[in-house]
Amino acid sequence: RLVMDGGRHPLMRLLEHLKEHRTTVLIASFCSIINKVWDLAPPVLIGMAIDVVAAQEDSFLAQFGYTDVYQQLYILTAITVVIWVLESLFQYLYAVLWRNLAQTAQHELRMSAYSHIQDLEMQWFSEQPTGSLMAIMNDDVNQLERFLDQGATDLLHVATTIIVVGAIMVSVAHEVALLAILPVPIIVTGSFIYQRRIGVRYSKVRGKVADLNSLLNNNLHGITTIKSFTAEKREVDRVEEASTSYREANREAIRLSASFVPIIRMAILFAFTANMLVGGWFALEGKISLGAYSVIVFITQRLLWPLTRLGETFDLYQRAMASTSRVLDLLDTEIGIVEGDTKLEQVKGEISFNDLGFSYPDRETVLEGVNLTIPAGETVGLVGSTGSGKTTLVRLLLRFHDPNSGSVSLDGHDVRNLTLESLRGSVSLVSQTTTLFPGSVRDNILYGNPSADDEAVVEAARVAEALPFIESLPRGWDTDIGEGGHRLSGGQRQRIAIARAVLKDAPVLVLDEATSNVDNETEAALKRSIEKISVGRTTLIIAHRLSTVRNADTIAVLGNGSISETGTHEELLSGNGLYPRLWAVQTGEVSQ
């Protein structure tokens, strides 16, 4: 479950996260404000130009000693050029600063979110839909980038416009200024009310898009199952239902968003017509000059019309804040597995499970009172019925979870006291579900030890008996295996995984059902590889097929949450426990 920080406003949390870029934010904000100041100058220049033509020697510029009308026009032209150049310069500066900041913030937030996710415990992953996490790291982060790129400048421009125009109106004709400024508090107040209402709707929209992404991600990964059950129509219906929910959530937000501008336009209509009418009266009565009247009409339009964009800006702002909350809630999620500070330099590989007890949240107890010691350098097979907790022991060894009671030790050290790098770097894991990454065969084997040379990579492939099929691939070592290694067979993927583990050369090797999903020939090849790489290292082989562990130094049988019997293959067969019964079933001596 993502941690929800409802105590602080998302904007405050975002600014705190961007504190390293505070200087850039301040400079970009300054450039946006100055740009808008120069952008508001043309109405004043128009008024001054009209004043020069109408009043001539009595114009505003004449008060500064420039009584010649043509000289006034030249001065006014020069001022206009300077203002337009400055406006363009600051527009360029704020655009570059905000856009680069948006890209930087987007990159840093995505990387922070991804890095934080990698540090979270496996239990947390089991509770999070993959599509939801993808939506946070892509859609939500991108939404924030769009706001910083455009919305932040829009908000600064609106605030600057209100302040600057208000000051100009008061200085030119304070009697009329009130009519222009009066609707502004109403519009802004209405915008904040609108913002709160639409914010709730956009939070719902973000939730719906996460649900849709989760479903699409699951279906794309499970396309083989969908096709094999001819369930295409059912899945289309499910996606349509999720997409419709997303569309309806957007419709609710759109209805509110679309109503904003027409309402604002009515307030603008009142202010604009009132200024035009009252200002005209004052000009006809000689209370203000023709130039001042021109400034009033033009500047009122420059003040009020941008307010129609408040709806769009707040729309963008609310989308960004809803997304920001989701990203920062993810970043605020506490890490459940706190690593120790002991770093093992020389690992012998002795593993001990001491009175171990464990259960997954809201599920029955998986392990209870498990005691098992694996001496350094020995090979131990772990067998038992499906669901008996064999894989759970491996997850506890690697600290994907922590036990509810008891402890797991490596070379006499409780694994909770070890650094995760020291612990997990000491273990090579080959699991039933092979995970390969897009890229070449060489890249995937090198994943076990990125600094290994070509000779070591080839030797790892040879030990895993992967060399013949690698050399037969179209581009050999450089063959792109595709996403998840889908261009290779199951047996080929498993051999690549074993080669990767060989290259890691860790003192502890764990094989979790590594031969369960391959044919007999591949299984025989994998068993030969396992026999080679287990020499000189501690090896834990978890297997459903008992033939896989027949030659292990010791075989432990896990049943009813605890170790029920241990011994060699022959010793266990001579007893009357679970092992002889499992052997009889698998060899066909009795029917299951």
Coordinates of C-alpha atoms in Angstrom, one line a residue, residues 104-497:
T104 CA 15.3 17.6 -15.1
A105 CA 12.5 17.3 -12.5
Q106 CA 10.8 14.6 -14.7
H107 CA 14.1 12.7 -15.0
E108 CA 15.0 13.0 -11.3
L109 CA 11.5 12.0 -10.1
R110 CA 11.3 9.0 -12.3
M111 CA 14.8 7.9 -11.3
S112 CA 14.0 8.5 -7.6
A113 CA 10.7 6.6 -7.9
Y114 CA 12.4 3.7 -9.7
S115 CA 15.4 3.5 -7.3
H116 CA 13.0 3.7 -4.3
I117 CA 10.9 0.9 -5.7
Q118 CA 13.9 -1.4 -6.1
D119 CA 14.7 -0.9 -2.4
L120 CA 11.2 -1.9 -1.3
E121 CA 10.5 -5.4 0.1
M122 CA 9.0 -8.2 -2.0
Q123 CA 5.8 -8.2 0.1
W124 CA 5.1 -4.6 -1.0
F125 CA 5.4 -5.7 -4.7
S126 CA 2.9 -8.5 -4.2
E127 CA 0.3 -5.9 -3.1
Q128 CA 1.0 -3.4 -6.0
P129 CA -0.5 -3.8 -9.5
T130 CA 2.4 -3.5 -12.1
G131 CA 0.2 -1.2 -14.3
S132 CA -0.3 1.2 -11.4
L133 CA 3.4 1.5 -10.8
M134 CA 4.0 2.0 -14.6
A135 CA 1.3 4.8 -14.6
I136 CA 3.1 6.6 -11.7
M137 CA 6.6 6.4 -13.3
N138 CA 5.3 7.4 -16.8
D139 CA 1.9 9.2 -16.9
D140 CA 2.1 10.9 -13.5
V141 CA 5.7 12.0 -14.0
N142 CA 4.9 13.3 -17.5
Q143 CA 1.9 15.2 -16.1
L144 CA 4.2 17.1 -13.7
E145 CA 6.6 17.9 -16.6
R146 CA 3.8 19.4 -18.6
F147 CA 2.8 21.6 -15.7
L148 CA 6.4 22.9 -15.1
D149 CA 6.8 23.5 -18.8
Q150 CA 3.6 25.6 -19.2
G151 CA 1.4 25.9 -16.1
A152 CA 3.9 27.5 -13.7
T153 CA 4.6 30.3 -16.2
D154 CA 0.9 30.8 -16.8
L155 CA 0.2 31.2 -13.0
L156 CA 3.1 33.7 -12.7
H157 CA 1.8 35.7 -15.7
V158 CA -1.7 35.9 -14.3
A159 CA -0.4 37.1 -10.9
T160 CA 1.9 39.6 -12.5
T161 CA -0.8 40.9 -14.8
I162 CA -3.2 41.6 -12.0
I163 CA -0.6 43.5 -10.0
V164 CA 0.9 45.5 -12.9
V165 CA -2.4 46.3 -14.6
G166 CA -3.9 47.3 -11.3
A167 CA -1.0 49.7 -10.6
I168 CA -1.3 51.2 -14.2
M169 CA -5.1 51.6 -13.9
V170 CA -4.8 53.4 -10.5
S171 CA -2.1 55.8 -11.8
V172 CA -4.0 56.6 -15.0
A173 CA -7.5 56.8 -13.8
H174 CA -8.2 55.6 -10.3
E175 CA -11.9 56.3 -10.6
V176 CA -12.2 53.7 -13.3
A177 CA -9.6 51.2 -11.9
L178 CA -12.1 49.8 -9.4
L179 CA -14.4 48.7 -12.2
A180 CA -11.6 46.8 -13.9
I181 CA -10.2 45.2 -10.7
L182 CA -13.6 44.4 -9.0
P183 CA -14.3 41.2 -11.0
V184 CA -10.7 39.9 -10.4
P185 CA -11.2 38.7 -6.7
I186 CA -14.5 37.1 -7.8
I187 CA -12.8 35.3 -10.7
V188 CA -9.8 34.2 -8.6
T189 CA -12.0 33.0 -5.7
G190 CA -14.2 31.1 -8.1
S191 CA -11.1 29.6 -9.7
F192 CA -9.9 28.3 -6.3
I193 CA -13.4 26.8 -5.6
Y194 CA -13.3 25.2 -9.0
Q195 CA -9.8 24.0 -8.4
R196 CA -10.8 22.1 -5.3
R197 CA -13.8 20.5 -7.0
I198 CA -11.9 19.4 -10.1
G199 CA -9.0 18.2 -8.0
V200 CA -11.1 15.4 -6.6
R201 CA -12.2 14.4 -10.1
Y202 CA -8.7 14.3 -11.4
S203 CA -7.6 12.1 -8.5
K204 CA -10.3 9.7 -9.6
V205 CA -9.1 9.9 -13.2
R206 CA -5.5 9.0 -12.1
G207 CA -6.9 6.0 -10.3
K208 CA -8.9 4.8 -13.3
V209 CA -5.9 5.1 -15.7
A210 CA -3.8 3.1 -13.2
D211 CA -6.5 0.3 -13.2
L212 CA -6.6 0.4 -17.0
N213 CA -2.8 0.2 -17.3
S214 CA -2.7 -2.7 -14.9
L215 CA -5.3 -4.7 -16.9
L216 CA -3.5 -4.0 -20.2
N217 CA -0.1 -4.9 -18.8
N218 CA -1.5 -8.2 -17.4
N219 CA -3.3 -9.1 -20.7
L220 CA -0.2 -8.4 -22.8
H221 CA 1.9 -10.6 -20.6
G222 CA -0.8 -13.3 -20.6
I223 CA -1.7 -13.2 -24.3
T224 CA -0.8 -16.9 -24.7
T225 CA -3.3 -17.9 -22.1
I226 CA -5.9 -15.6 -23.5
K227 CA -5.5 -17.1 -26.9
S228 CA -5.4 -20.7 -25.7
F229 CA -8.7 -20.3 -23.8
T230 CA -10.2 -18.3 -26.8
A231 CA -10.9 -15.6 -24.3
E232 CA -10.3 -12.7 -26.6
K233 CA -13.9 -11.5 -26.5
R234 CA -14.0 -11.6 -22.7
E235 CA -10.8 -9.6 -22.4
V236 CA -12.0 -7.1 -24.9
D237 CA -15.1 -6.7 -22.8
R238 CA -12.9 -6.3 -19.6
V239 CA -10.7 -3.7 -21.3
E240 CA -13.7 -1.9 -22.6
E241 CA -15.2 -1.8 -19.1
A242 CA -12.0 -0.4 -17.6
S243 CA -11.6 2.1 -20.5
T244 CA -15.2 3.2 -20.2
S245 CA -14.7 3.8 -16.5
Y246 CA -11.6 5.9 -17.3
R247 CA -13.6 7.8 -20.0
E248 CA -16.5 8.5 -17.6
A249 CA -14.1 9.7 -14.9
N250 CA -12.7 12.1 -17.5
R251 CA -16.2 13.2 -18.6
E252 CA -17.0 14.3 -15.0
A253 CA -13.8 16.4 -15.0
I254 CA -14.5 17.7 -18.5
R255 CA -18.0 18.9 -17.6
L256 CA -16.7 20.9 -14.8
S257 CA -13.7 22.2 -16.7
A258 CA -15.8 23.3 -19.7
S259 CA -18.2 25.3 -17.6
F260 CA -15.4 27.5 -16.2
V261 CA -14.6 29.7 -19.2
P262 CA -18.2 30.7 -20.1
I263 CA -18.8 31.8 -16.5
I264 CA -15.6 33.8 -16.4
R265 CA -16.5 35.5 -19.7
M266 CA -19.6 36.9 -18.2
A267 CA -17.6 38.5 -15.4
I268 CA -15.2 39.8 -18.0
L269 CA -18.0 41.2 -20.1
F270 CA -19.2 43.3 -17.1
A271 CA -15.8 44.7 -16.3
F272 CA -14.9 45.5 -19.9
T273 CA -18.1 47.2 -20.9
A274 CA -18.2 49.1 -17.6
N275 CA -14.7 50.4 -18.2
M276 CA -15.4 51.3 -21.8
L277 CA -18.6 53.1 -20.9
V278 CA -17.4 55.0 -17.7
G279 CA -14.0 55.7 -19.2
G280 CA -15.7 57.1 -22.3
W281 CA -17.8 59.4 -20.1
F282 CA -14.7 60.7 -18.4
A283 CA -12.9 61.3 -21.7
L284 CA -15.9 63.2 -23.2
E285 CA -16.2 65.3 -20.0
G286 CA -12.4 66.0 -20.2
K287 CA -11.6 64.3 -16.9
I288 CA -9.1 62.1 -18.6
S289 CA -7.1 62.4 -21.8
L290 CA -7.8 60.5 -25.0
G291 CA -4.5 58.7 -24.5
A292 CA -5.5 57.7 -20.9
Y293 CA -8.8 56.4 -22.2
S294 CA -7.0 54.3 -24.8
V295 CA -4.8 52.9 -22.1
I296 CA -7.8 52.0 -20.0
V297 CA -9.6 50.2 -22.8
F298 CA -6.6 48.2 -24.0
I299 CA -5.1 47.4 -20.6
T300 CA -8.5 46.2 -19.3
Q301 CA -8.6 43.7 -22.1
R302 CA -5.0 42.7 -21.3
L303 CA -6.0 42.1 -17.7
L304 CA -9.3 40.3 -18.1
W305 CA -9.0 38.1 -21.2
P306 CA -6.0 36.1 -19.9
L307 CA -8.2 35.1 -16.9
T308 CA -10.2 32.9 -19.3
R309 CA -7.2 30.7 -19.3
L310 CA -7.3 30.2 -15.6
G311 CA -9.6 27.3 -16.1
E312 CA -7.1 25.6 -18.5
T313 CA -4.2 26.5 -16.2
F314 CA -5.9 25.2 -13.1
D315 CA -6.9 22.1 -15.0
L316 CA -3.2 21.5 -15.8
Y317 CA -2.3 22.4 -12.2
Q318 CA -4.8 20.0 -10.7
R319 CA -3.7 17.2 -13.0
A320 CA -0.1 17.9 -12.0
M321 CA -0.9 18.0 -8.2
A322 CA -2.9 14.7 -8.4
S323 CA 0.0 13.1 -10.2
T324 CA 2.6 14.7 -7.8
S325 CA 0.7 13.3 -4.8
R326 CA 0.9 9.8 -6.3
V327 CA 4.6 10.1 -7.2
L328 CA 5.6 11.6 -3.8
D329 CA 3.4 9.1 -1.9
L330 CA 5.4 6.4 -3.6
L331 CA 8.7 8.0 -2.6
D332 CA 7.4 8.4 1.0
T333 CA 6.6 4.6 1.3
E334 CA 8.8 3.3 4.0
I335 CA 11.3 0.5 3.2
G336 CA 10.3 -2.5 5.3
I337 CA 13.7 -4.3 5.0
V338 CA 16.3 -2.4 6.9
E339 CA 19.7 -3.7 6.1
G340 CA 22.4 -4.3 8.6
D341 CA 25.9 -2.9 8.6
T342 CA 28.1 -6.0 8.7
K343 CA 29.9 -6.8 5.5
L344 CA 31.3 -10.3 5.0
E345 CA 34.7 -10.3 3.3
Q346 CA 35.4 -14.1 3.0
V347 CA 32.2 -16.2 2.8
K348 CA 32.5 -19.9 3.5
G349 CA 28.8 -20.6 2.8
E350 CA 27.5 -22.2 6.0
I351 CA 23.7 -21.7 6.1
S352 CA 21.5 -22.2 9.2
F353 CA 17.8 -21.9 9.6
N354 CA 17.2 -21.7 13.3
D355 CA 13.7 -22.4 14.8
L356 CA 12.3 -20.4 11.8
G357 CA 8.7 -19.3 11.7
F358 CA 7.0 -17.3 8.9
S359 CA 3.6 -16.5 7.4
Y360 CA 2.6 -14.1 4.7
P361 CA 0.2 -11.3 5.7
D362 CA -3.4 -12.5 6.0
R363 CA -2.4 -16.1 5.1
E364 CA -1.9 -19.3 7.1
T365 CA 1.5 -20.1 8.6
V366 CA 3.9 -21.4 6.0
L367 CA 6.9 -22.3 8.2
E368 CA 7.0 -23.1 11.9
G369 CA 10.0 -24.3 13.9
V370 CA 12.2 -25.0 10.9
N371 CA 15.7 -26.1 11.8
L372 CA 18.2 -26.9 9.1
T373 CA 22.0 -26.5 8.8
I374 CA 23.8 -26.6 5.4
P375 CA 27.6 -27.1 6.0
A376 CA 29.9 -25.0 3.9
G377 CA 30.7 -26.6 0.6
E378 CA 28.0 -29.3 0.8
T379 CA 25.1 -29.9 -1.6
V380 CA 21.7 -30.2 0.1
G381 CA 18.5 -31.1 -1.6
L382 CA 15.2 -29.7 -0.3
V383 CA 12.0 -31.5 -1.3
G384 CA 8.4 -31.5 -0.3
S385 CA 4.9 -31.2 -1.5
T386 CA 3.7 -28.2 -3.5
G387 CA 3.1 -25.2 -1.1
S388 CA 5.2 -26.7 1.7
G389 CA 7.4 -23.6 1.9
K390 CA 10.5 -24.6 -0.1
T391 CA 10.8 -21.4 -2.1
T392 CA 9.9 -19.3 1.0
L393 CA 13.1 -20.6 2.7
V394 CA 15.1 -19.2 -0.2
R395 CA 13.3 -15.8 0.0
L396 CA 14.1 -15.6 3.7
L397 CA 17.7 -16.5 3.0
L398 CA 18.0 -13.6 0.5
R399 CA 16.0 -11.3 2.8
F400 CA 13.2 -10.7 0.4
H401 CA 11.2 -11.2 3.6
D402 CA 12.1 -11.3 7.3
P403 CA 10.9 -14.2 9.5
N404 CA 8.2 -13.8 12.1
S405 CA 10.3 -15.8 14.5
G406 CA 13.7 -17.5 14.6
S407 CA 16.6 -16.5 12.3
V408 CA 18.5 -17.3 9.2
S409 CA 22.3 -17.3 9.4
L410 CA 25.2 -17.2 6.9
D411 CA 28.5 -18.1 8.4
G412 CA 27.1 -17.6 11.8
H413 CA 25.9 -14.1 11.1
D414 CA 22.1 -13.3 11.3
V415 CA 21.3 -12.2 7.8
R416 CA 19.4 -9.2 9.2
N417 CA 22.8 -7.9 10.4
L418 CA 24.4 -8.1 7.0
T419 CA 24.5 -5.5 4.3
L420 CA 22.2 -6.6 1.5
E421 CA 25.0 -6.3 -1.1
S422 CA 27.2 -8.6 1.1
L423 CA 24.4 -11.1 1.6
R424 CA 22.9 -11.2 -1.9
G425 CA 26.3 -10.9 -3.6
S426 CA 27.2 -14.2 -1.8
V427 CA 24.3 -16.1 -3.4
S428 CA 23.7 -17.1 -7.0
L429 CA 20.0 -17.9 -7.6
V430 CA 18.6 -19.8 -10.5
S431 CA 14.9 -20.0 -10.2
Q432 CA 12.0 -21.8 -11.9
T433 CA 10.9 -18.6 -13.6
T434 CA 13.8 -17.4 -15.7
T435 CA 14.1 -13.7 -16.1
L436 CA 16.1 -12.5 -19.0
F437 CA 16.5 -8.9 -20.3
P438 CA 16.2 -7.4 -23.8
G439 CA 19.6 -7.5 -25.4
S440 CA 22.2 -10.0 -26.6
V441 CA 23.1 -13.4 -25.3
R442 CA 26.4 -12.0 -24.1
D443 CA 24.7 -9.2 -22.3
N444 CA 22.5 -11.6 -20.4
I445 CA 25.3 -13.8 -19.3
L446 CA 27.4 -10.8 -18.3
Y447 CA 24.6 -9.7 -16.0
G448 CA 26.1 -12.1 -13.5
N449 CA 29.4 -10.2 -13.5
P450 CA 29.5 -7.2 -15.8
S451 CA 33.3 -6.8 -15.4
A452 CA 34.1 -10.4 -16.6
D453 CA 36.2 -10.8 -19.8
D454 CA 35.1 -12.8 -22.9
E455 CA 37.1 -15.8 -21.8
A456 CA 35.1 -16.1 -18.6
V457 CA 31.8 -15.6 -20.4
V458 CA 32.6 -18.4 -22.8
E459 CA 33.7 -20.7 -20.0
A460 CA 30.4 -20.0 -18.1
A461 CA 28.4 -20.9 -21.2
R462 CA 30.5 -24.1 -21.6
V463 CA 29.8 -25.2 -18.1
A464 CA 26.1 -24.5 -18.5
E465 CA 26.2 -26.5 -21.8
A466 CA 24.9 -23.4 -23.6
L467 CA 27.8 -23.0 -26.0
P468 CA 26.5 -25.3 -28.8
F469 CA 23.1 -23.5 -29.1
I470 CA 24.6 -20.1 -28.7
E471 CA 27.0 -20.7 -31.6
S472 CA 24.1 -21.9 -33.8
L473 CA 22.1 -18.7 -33.3
P474 CA 21.9 -16.4 -36.3
R475 CA 24.2 -13.8 -34.8
G476 CA 25.8 -16.0 -32.2
W477 CA 26.7 -14.2 -29.0
D478 CA 25.3 -10.9 -30.4
T479 CA 21.8 -12.4 -31.1
D480 CA 19.1 -10.2 -29.6
I481 CA 17.0 -12.6 -27.4
G482 CA 14.0 -10.2 -27.2
E483 CA 11.9 -9.1 -24.3
G484 CA 12.1 -11.8 -21.5
G485 CA 14.1 -14.0 -23.9
H486 CA 11.0 -14.9 -25.9
R487 CA 13.1 -15.8 -28.9
L488 CA 14.7 -18.7 -27.0
S489 CA 13.2 -22.0 -25.9
G490 CA 12.6 -22.7 -22.2
G491 CA 15.6 -24.9 -22.0
Q492 CA 17.8 -22.3 -23.7
R493 CA 16.7 -19.6 -21.3
Q494 CA 17.4 -21.8 -18.4
R495 CA 20.9 -22.6 -19.6
I496 CA 21.6 -18.9 -20.0
A497 CA 20.4 -18.4 -16.4

